[in-house]
CSV table of C-alpha atoms and ligand atoms in Angstrom, one decimal:
chain,number,residue,atom,x,y,z
A,1,MET,CA,0.0,0.0,0.0
A,2,ALA,CA,2.7,2.5,1.1
A,3,GLU,CA,4.7,1.4,-2.0
A,4,SER,CA,1.9,2.0,-4.4
A,5,LYS,CA,1.2,5.4,-2.8
A,6,ALA,CA,4.8,6.4,-3.3
A,7,LYS,CA,4.7,5.2,-6.9
A,8,GLU,CA,1.5,7.3,-7.5
A,9,ALA,CA,3.2,10.4,-6.0
A,10,GLU,CA,6.2,9.9,-8.2
A,11,PHE,CA,4.0,10.2,-11.3
A,12,LEU,CA,1.7,13.0,-10.0
A,13,PRO,CA,2.3,16.1,-12.2
A,14,GLU,CA,3.5,19.1,-10.3
A,15,ASP,CA,1.2,22.1,-9.6
A,16,VAL,CA,1.2,25.3,-7.6
A,17,GLY,CA,-1.8,26.4,-5.5
A,18,THR,CA,-1.8,30.0,-6.8
A,19,ASP,CA,-2.5,31.5,-10.2
A,20,ASP,CA,1.2,31.4,-11.0
A,21,CYS,CA,2.8,29.3,-13.7
A,22,LEU,CA,4.5,26.0,-12.9
A,23,THR,CA,8.0,26.1,-11.5
A,24,SER,CA,8.9,23.0,-13.6
A,25,TYR,CA,7.1,20.8,-16.1
A,26,THR,CA,7.8,17.3,-17.4
A,27,TYR,CA,6.1,16.6,-20.7
A,28,ILE,CA,3.8,13.6,-20.7
A,29,TYR,CA,2.8,14.1,-24.3
A,30,SER,CA,5.1,15.0,-27.2
A,31,PRO,CA,6.1,18.7,-26.8
A,32,ASP,CA,4.9,19.4,-30.3
A,33,LEU,CA,1.5,17.6,-29.9
A,34,LEU,CA,-0.3,20.8,-30.6
A,35,ASP,CA,0.8,23.2,-33.4
A,36,GLN,CA,-2.3,25.2,-33.3
A,37,VAL,CA,-4.3,28.1,-31.9
A,38,ALA,CA,-6.7,27.8,-29.0
A,39,PHE,CA,-9.4,30.1,-27.8
A,40,ILE,CA,-9.9,29.6,-24.0
A,41,THR,CA,-12.7,31.2,-22.1
A,42,GLY,CA,-11.8,31.9,-18.5
A,43,GLY,CA,-8.1,31.4,-19.1
A,44,GLY,CA,-7.0,34.1,-16.7
A,45,SER,CA,-7.0,32.0,-13.5
A,46,GLY,CA,-7.5,28.5,-12.0
A,47,ILE,CA,-7.9,25.5,-14.3
A,48,GLY,CA,-8.3,27.7,-17.4
A,49,LEU,CA,-4.9,29.4,-16.8
A,50,ARG,CA,-3.2,26.0,-16.4
A,51,ILE,CA,-4.8,24.7,-19.6
A,52,ALA,CA,-3.4,27.8,-21.4
A,53,GLU,CA,0.0,27.1,-19.9
A,54,ILE,CA,0.1,23.4,-20.8
A,55,PHE,CA,-1.3,24.2,-24.3
A,56,MET,CA,1.3,26.8,-25.0
A,57,HIS,CA,3.8,23.9,-25.4
A,58,GLY,CA,3.2,24.0,-29.1
A,59,CYS,CA,0.1,26.2,-29.2
A,60,ASP,CA,-0.7,29.9,-29.3
A,61,THR,CA,-3.6,31.0,-27.2
A,62,ILE,CA,-6.3,33.5,-26.8
A,63,ILE,CA,-7.5,33.9,-23.1
A,64,SER,CA,-10.7,35.6,-22.5
A,65,SER,CA,-12.9,36.8,-19.6
A,66,ARG,CA,-14.6,39.9,-18.3
A,67,ASN,CA,-11.5,41.1,-16.4
A,68,LEU,CA,-9.0,42.4,-18.9
A,69,ASP,CA,-6.5,43.5,-16.3
A,70,LYS,CA,-6.3,40.0,-14.8
A,71,LEU,CA,-6.0,38.6,-18.3
A,72,LYS,CA,-3.2,40.9,-19.3
A,73,GLU,CA,-1.2,39.9,-16.3
A,74,ALA,CA,-1.9,36.2,-17.0
A,75,ALA,CA,-0.9,36.6,-20.6
A,76,LYS,CA,2.4,38.2,-19.7
A,77,LYS,CA,3.2,35.2,-17.4
A,78,LEU,CA,2.1,32.6,-19.9
A,79,SER,CA,4.1,34.1,-22.8
A,80,ALA,CA,7.2,34.4,-20.5
A,81,VAL,CA,7.2,30.7,-19.6
A,82,SER,CA,6.4,29.4,-23.0
A,83,GLY,CA,7.7,31.8,-25.6
A,84,ARG,CA,4.3,31.4,-27.4
A,85,ARG,CA,1.9,34.2,-28.2
A,86,CYS,CA,-1.0,34.7,-25.7
A,87,LEU,CA,-3.6,37.3,-26.6
A,88,PRO,CA,-5.9,38.5,-23.8
A,89,LEU,CA,-9.4,39.6,-24.9
A,90,CYS,CA,-12.3,40.9,-22.9
A,91,VAL,CA,-15.4,38.7,-23.4
A,92,ASP,CA,-18.7,38.2,-21.6
A,93,VAL,CA,-19.9,34.8,-22.8
A,94,ARG,CA,-23.5,36.0,-22.1
A,95,GLN,CA,-23.1,38.7,-24.7
A,96,PRO,CA,-22.9,37.2,-28.3
A,97,ASP,CA,-21.7,40.5,-29.7
A,98,SER,CA,-18.7,40.6,-27.3
A,99,ILE,CA,-17.7,37.0,-28.3
A,100,ALA,CA,-18.1,37.8,-32.0
A,101,ALA,CA,-15.8,40.8,-31.7
A,102,ALA,CA,-13.2,38.7,-29.8
A,103,VAL,CA,-13.3,35.9,-32.4
A,104,ASP,CA,-12.9,38.4,-35.2
A,105,GLU,CA,-9.9,40.0,-33.4
A,106,ALA,CA,-8.4,36.5,-32.8
A,107,LEU,CA,-8.8,35.5,-36.4
A,108,ALA,CA,-7.3,38.8,-37.6
A,109,GLN,CA,-4.3,38.3,-35.4
A,110,PHE,CA,-3.7,34.5,-35.8
A,111,GLY,CA,-5.4,33.7,-39.1
A,112,ARG,CA,-7.0,30.6,-37.6
A,113,ILE,CA,-8.5,29.0,-34.5
A,114,ASP,CA,-8.3,25.3,-34.1
A,115,ILE,CA,-9.5,24.7,-30.5
A,116,LEU,CA,-12.2,26.1,-28.2
A,117,ILE,CA,-12.2,25.5,-24.5
A,118,ASN,CA,-15.4,26.5,-22.7
A,119,ALA,CA,-14.9,27.2,-19.0
A,120,ALA,CA,-17.6,27.8,-16.3
A,121,GLY,CA,-18.5,29.7,-13.1
A,122,ASN,CA,-19.9,28.2,-9.9
A,123,PHE,CA,-20.3,28.6,-6.1
A,124,LEU,CA,-21.8,26.5,-3.4
A,125,CYS,CA,-25.3,27.5,-2.1
A,126,PRO,CA,-28.3,25.6,-0.8
A,127,ALA,CA,-31.3,25.9,-3.1
A,128,SER,CA,-33.4,27.5,-0.3
A,129,ALA,CA,-30.8,30.4,0.0
A,130,LEU,CA,-30.2,30.8,-3.7
A,131,SER,CA,-31.7,33.9,-5.3
A,132,PHE,CA,-33.5,33.7,-8.6
A,133,ASN,CA,-30.8,35.8,-10.1
A,134,GLY,CA,-28.1,33.5,-8.7
A,135,PHE,CA,-29.6,30.5,-10.4
A,136,LYS,CA,-30.1,32.4,-13.7
A,137,THR,CA,-26.5,33.7,-13.6
A,138,VAL,CA,-24.9,30.3,-13.5
A,139,LEU,CA,-27.1,29.0,-16.2
A,140,GLU,CA,-26.4,32.0,-18.3
A,141,ILE,CA,-22.6,31.6,-17.9
A,142,ASP,CA,-22.3,27.9,-18.0
A,143,THR,CA,-25.0,26.8,-20.4
A,144,LEU,CA,-25.8,29.8,-22.6
A,145,GLY,CA,-22.2,30.9,-22.6
A,146,THR,CA,-21.0,27.6,-23.9
A,147,PHE,CA,-23.6,27.6,-26.6
A,148,ASN,CA,-23.0,31.2,-27.6
A,149,THR,CA,-19.2,30.7,-27.9
A,150,SER,CA,-19.4,27.4,-29.6
A,151,LYS,CA,-22.0,28.6,-32.2
A,152,LEU,CA,-20.0,31.8,-33.0
A,153,LEU,CA,-16.8,29.9,-33.5
A,154,TYR,CA,-18.5,27.3,-35.6
A,155,GLU,CA,-20.1,30.0,-37.8
A,156,LYS,CA,-16.9,32.1,-38.1
A,157,TRP,CA,-14.3,29.3,-38.6
A,158,PHE,CA,-15.0,25.7,-37.6
A,159,LYS,CA,-17.8,25.1,-40.1
A,160,ASP,CA,-15.3,25.5,-43.0
A,161,HIS,CA,-12.0,24.4,-41.4
A,162,GLY,CA,-13.0,21.9,-38.8
A,163,GLY,CA,-12.1,22.3,-35.1
A,164,ASN,CA,-12.1,20.9,-31.7
A,165,ILE,CA,-14.3,21.9,-28.7
A,166,VAL,CA,-13.7,20.8,-25.1
A,167,ASN,CA,-16.2,21.9,-22.5
A,168,ILE,CA,-15.4,22.0,-18.8
A,169,SER,CA,-18.2,20.1,-17.2
A,170,ALA,CA,-18.9,18.5,-13.8
A,171,THR,CA,-20.3,15.4,-12.2
A,172,LEU,CA,-22.8,17.3,-10.0
A,173,GLN,CA,-25.8,16.5,-12.1
A,174,TYR,CA,-25.2,12.8,-12.1
A,175,ARG,CA,-26.8,12.3,-8.7
A,176,GLY,CA,-28.1,15.8,-7.6
A,177,GLN,CA,-25.1,17.0,-5.6
A,178,ALA,CA,-26.1,19.0,-2.5
A,179,LEU,CA,-25.7,22.8,-2.7
A,180,GLN,CA,-25.3,22.7,-6.4
A,181,VAL,CA,-28.8,22.9,-8.0
A,182,HIS,CA,-27.8,25.9,-10.1
A,183,ALA,CA,-24.5,24.3,-11.4
A,184,GLY,CA,-26.0,20.8,-11.8
A,185,SER,CA,-28.9,22.2,-13.8
A,186,ALA,CA,-26.5,24.1,-15.9
A,187,LYS,CA,-24.2,21.1,-16.4
A,188,ALA,CA,-27.2,18.8,-17.3
A,189,ALA,CA,-27.1,20.8,-20.5
A,190,ASN,CA,-24.0,18.8,-21.1
A,191,ALA,CA,-26.2,17.0,-23.4
A,192,MET,CA,-25.1,19.9,-25.6
A,193,THR,CA,-21.7,18.2,-26.0
A,194,LYS,CA,-23.4,15.2,-27.5
A,195,HIS,CA,-25.8,17.2,-29.7
A,196,LEU,CA,-23.1,19.4,-31.1
A,197,ALA,CA,-20.8,16.4,-31.7
A,198,VAL,CA,-23.6,14.8,-33.7
A,199,GLU,CA,-24.5,17.8,-35.7
A,200,TRP,CA,-21.0,19.2,-36.4
A,201,GLY,CA,-19.0,15.9,-36.8
A,202,PRO,CA,-19.6,15.9,-40.6
A,203,ASN,CA,-17.8,19.3,-40.7
A,204,GLY,CA,-14.7,17.9,-39.0
A,205,VAL,CA,-15.6,19.3,-35.5
A,206,ARG,CA,-15.1,17.2,-32.5
A,207,VAL,CA,-16.9,18.1,-29.3
A,208,ASN,CA,-15.9,16.5,-25.9
A,209,ALA,CA,-16.0,17.5,-22.2
A,210,VAL,CA,-13.9,17.0,-19.1
A,211,ALA,CA,-15.8,16.6,-15.8
A,212,PRO,CA,-13.4,17.6,-12.9
A,213,GLY,CA,-13.9,16.7,-9.2
A,214,PRO,CA,-12.3,18.7,-6.4
A,215,ILE,CA,-9.2,20.4,-7.8
A,216,SER,CA,-6.6,22.0,-5.6
A,217,GLY,CA,-5.4,25.6,-6.5
A,218,THR,CA,-8.8,26.7,-7.6
A,219,GLU,CA,-10.9,29.4,-6.0
A,220,GLY,CA,-13.4,26.9,-4.6
A,221,TYR,CA,-10.7,24.7,-3.2
A,222,ARG,CA,-8.9,27.6,-1.5
A,223,LYS,CA,-12.2,28.3,0.3
A,224,LEU,CA,-13.2,24.7,1.1
A,225,GLY,CA,-10.3,22.4,0.5
A,226,PRO,CA,-8.6,22.7,3.9
A,227,ILE,CA,-11.9,22.3,5.7
A,228,GLY,CA,-12.8,19.3,3.6
A,229,GLU,CA,-9.4,17.8,4.4
A,230,ALA,CA,-9.9,18.4,8.1
A,231,ALA,CA,-13.3,16.8,7.9
A,232,GLY,CA,-11.8,13.7,6.2
A,233,VAL,CA,-13.8,14.3,3.0
A,234,PHE,CA,-10.9,13.2,0.7
A,235,GLN,CA,-10.7,9.8,2.5
A,236,SER,CA,-14.1,9.0,1.0
A,237,ILE,CA,-12.8,9.5,-2.6
A,238,PRO,CA,-11.5,6.3,-4.1
A,239,LEU,CA,-8.1,8.0,-5.0
A,240,GLN,CA,-8.2,9.6,-1.5
A,241,ARG,CA,-7.0,13.1,-2.6
A,242,ALA,CA,-8.0,16.1,-4.6
A,243,GLY,CA,-6.9,16.4,-8.2
A,244,ASN,CA,-4.6,19.2,-9.4
A,245,LYS,CA,-4.9,21.8,-12.3
A,246,THR,CA,-2.1,20.2,-14.3
A,247,GLU,CA,-4.0,16.9,-14.2
A,248,MET,CA,-7.1,18.6,-15.6
A,249,ALA,CA,-5.1,20.4,-18.3
A,250,HIS,CA,-3.6,17.0,-19.4
A,251,CYS,CA,-7.1,15.6,-19.8
A,252,VAL,CA,-8.1,18.7,-21.8
A,253,LEU,CA,-5.0,18.5,-23.9
A,254,PHE,CA,-5.7,14.8,-24.7
A,255,LEU,CA,-9.2,15.6,-25.9
A,256,ALA,CA,-8.1,18.7,-27.8
A,257,SER,CA,-5.3,16.9,-29.6
A,258,ARG,CA,-4.9,14.3,-32.3
A,259,ALA,CA,-4.2,11.8,-29.4
A,260,SER,CA,-8.0,11.5,-29.3
A,261,SER,CA,-8.7,11.8,-33.0
A,262,TYR,CA,-11.6,9.3,-33.1
A,263,THR,CA,-13.3,10.6,-29.9
A,264,THR,CA,-16.3,12.9,-30.0
A,265,GLY,CA,-19.4,13.3,-27.8
A,266,ALA,CA,-17.4,12.0,-24.8
A,267,ILE,CA,-17.4,13.2,-21.2
A,268,LEU,CA,-14.1,12.3,-19.6
A,269,VAL,CA,-14.7,12.2,-15.8
A,270,ALA,CA,-11.5,13.2,-14.0
A,271,ASP,CA,-12.5,13.2,-10.3
A,272,GLY,CA,-10.6,10.4,-8.7
A,273,GLY,CA,-13.9,8.5,-8.5
A,274,ALA,CA,-15.3,11.2,-6.2
A,275,TRP,CA,-18.9,11.3,-7.5
A,276,LEU,CA,-19.3,7.6,-6.9
A,277,THR,CA,-18.6,7.7,-3.2
A,278,SER,CA,-18.2,11.2,-1.7
A,279,ALA,CA,-20.6,12.8,0.8
A,280,ASN,CA,-23.9,14.0,-0.7
A,281,ASP,CA,-26.2,14.8,2.2
A,282,VAL,CA,-27.2,18.4,2.8
A,283,SER,CA,-26.3,18.4,6.5
A,284,THR,CA,-22.7,17.3,6.0
A,285,MET,CA,-22.2,19.6,3.1
A,286,LEU,CA,-23.8,22.6,4.9
A,287,GLY,CA,-21.6,21.8,8.0
A,288,ILE,CA,-18.5,22.0,5.9
A,289,VAL,CA,-19.6,25.2,4.2
A,290,SER,CA,-21.0,27.0,7.2
A,291,SER,CA,-17.8,26.4,9.2
A,292,LYS,CA,-16.2,28.7,6.8
A,293,SER,CA,-18.8,31.3,5.7
A,294,ALA,CA,-22.4,31.6,4.9
A,295,LYS,CA,-21.7,32.6,1.3
A,296,LEU,CA,-19.0,30.9,-0.8
B,301,COA,N1,-23.6,32.3,-3.2
B,301,COA,C1,-24.8,32.6,-3.5
B,301,COA,N2,-25.2,33.5,-4.5
B,301,COA,C2,-24.2,34.0,-5.3
B,301,COA,C3,-22.9,33.7,-5.0
B,301,COA,C4,-22.5,32.9,-4.0
B,301,COA,N3,-21.3,32.6,-3.7
B,301,COA,N4,-22.1,34.4,-6.0
B,301,COA,C5,-23.0,35.1,-6.7
B,301,COA,N5,-24.3,34.8,-6.3
B,301,COA,C6,-25.5,35.4,-6.8
B,301,COA,C7,-25.5,36.9,-6.5
B,301,COA,O1,-26.0,37.1,-5.2
B,301,COA,C8,-26.4,37.5,-7.6
B,301,COA,O2,-27.8,37.3,-7.3
B,301,COA,P1,-28.6,38.5,-6.6
B,301,COA,O3,-28.6,39.6,-7.7
B,301,COA,O4,-30.0,38.0,-6.4
B,301,COA,O5,-28.0,38.9,-5.3
B,301,COA,C9,-26.1,36.6,-8.8
B,301,COA,O6,-25.5,35.4,-8.3
B,301,COA,C10,-25.1,37.2,-9.7
B,301,COA,O7,-24.0,37.6,-9.0
B,301,COA,P2,-22.8,38.4,-9.6
B,301,COA,O8,-21.7,38.6,-8.6
B,301,COA,O9,-23.3,39.6,-10.3
B,301,COA,O10,-22.4,37.4,-10.7
B,301,COA,P3,-21.2,37.5,-11.7
B,301,COA,O11,-21.8,37.3,-13.1
B,301,COA,O12,-20.3,38.6,-11.5
B,301,COA,O13,-20.4,36.1,-11.4
B,301,COA,C11,-19.9,33.8,-10.9
B,301,COA,C12,-21.0,34.9,-11.3
B,301,COA,C13,-20.5,32.5,-10.9
B,301,COA,C14,-18.8,33.8,-11.9
B,301,COA,C15,-19.3,34.2,-9.5
B,301,COA,O14,-20.1,33.7,-8.5
B,301,COA,C16,-17.9,33.8,-9.2
B,301,COA,O15,-17.0,34.6,-9.4
B,301,COA,N6,-17.6,32.5,-8.8
B,301,COA,C17,-16.3,32.0,-8.4
B,301,COA,C18,-15.3,31.8,-9.5
B,301,COA,C19,-15.6,30.6,-10.3
B,301,COA,O16,-16.7,30.4,-10.7
B,301,COA,N7,-14.6,29.8,-10.6
B,301,COA,C20,-14.8,28.6,-11.3
B,301,COA,C21,-15.3,27.5,-10.5
B,301,COA,S1,-15.8,26.1,-11.5
């Protein structure tokens, strides 16, 4: 047991808990696996930033969100570690006009876009305390935002040139995770991954998703991870630990690259088996959340 744990640790990719770049990186795929251009929504922090970093080993990127200052800072860091181009663009995925302008700008600057990564926004909140606007906001960002961005990129480039879409999904909707009615409802629209895979496959567009579990170094984990750890939450996960951002980026890289060339309409669950076994009763979850703050 101790030996197998040590072996697992040896192969665990490195990560840092902040929104900084990695201090070192060992390729697990060929360094030139991607020789393309990727448009990443939410690439300024968390998992999105790590995806941009791992992609820039062979790939130029466009990172986009509502916070241009944060994006500019991230783009500077990403270009410095990779030597690749990283273009920060202000986008609100709820506003099709803002996406269209960013896609036009990206095409003008790079001449192509091969990959789209659709990120998401979330927080923990019991349904009884969630406002109507809170529910609507997460659906607008996660569900409508994914559709808006995918459709605009399809119309402007993928339809005629092919492309590759990877959506960042979740496992919340599989069993009705406590405190996540808004995000689970939004992610149930994951059916979109399959619908678009079916409709756009003939145009050379693959559409897949990664469904992460608890991931260290993210905003949610910074708020809840240490409390979850103290409460023994990770012991209930088959792999008995949280995942890290580099591990998620590797899953996304696999789906976005030719390594998965015959895969479309797939949801790759990357949660250490968490959704199969972890706590899902409201009182336990509320206990963890309320020991930190009423609003997370
Ligand atoms: N708990 C309960 N409700 C919340 C909330 C929380 N933590 N955060 C936002 N809301 C509600 C707000 O109260 C508001 O509803 P109201 O007008 O009835 O009060 C509504 O959601 C919109 O809030 P606002 O702050 O204007 O939303 P936004 O569009 O700026 O941002 C998120 C929405 C989801 C992106 C934001 O909550 C966020 O930054 N989350 C953490 C970052 C993140 O998502 N990381 C990725 C994790 S997968």
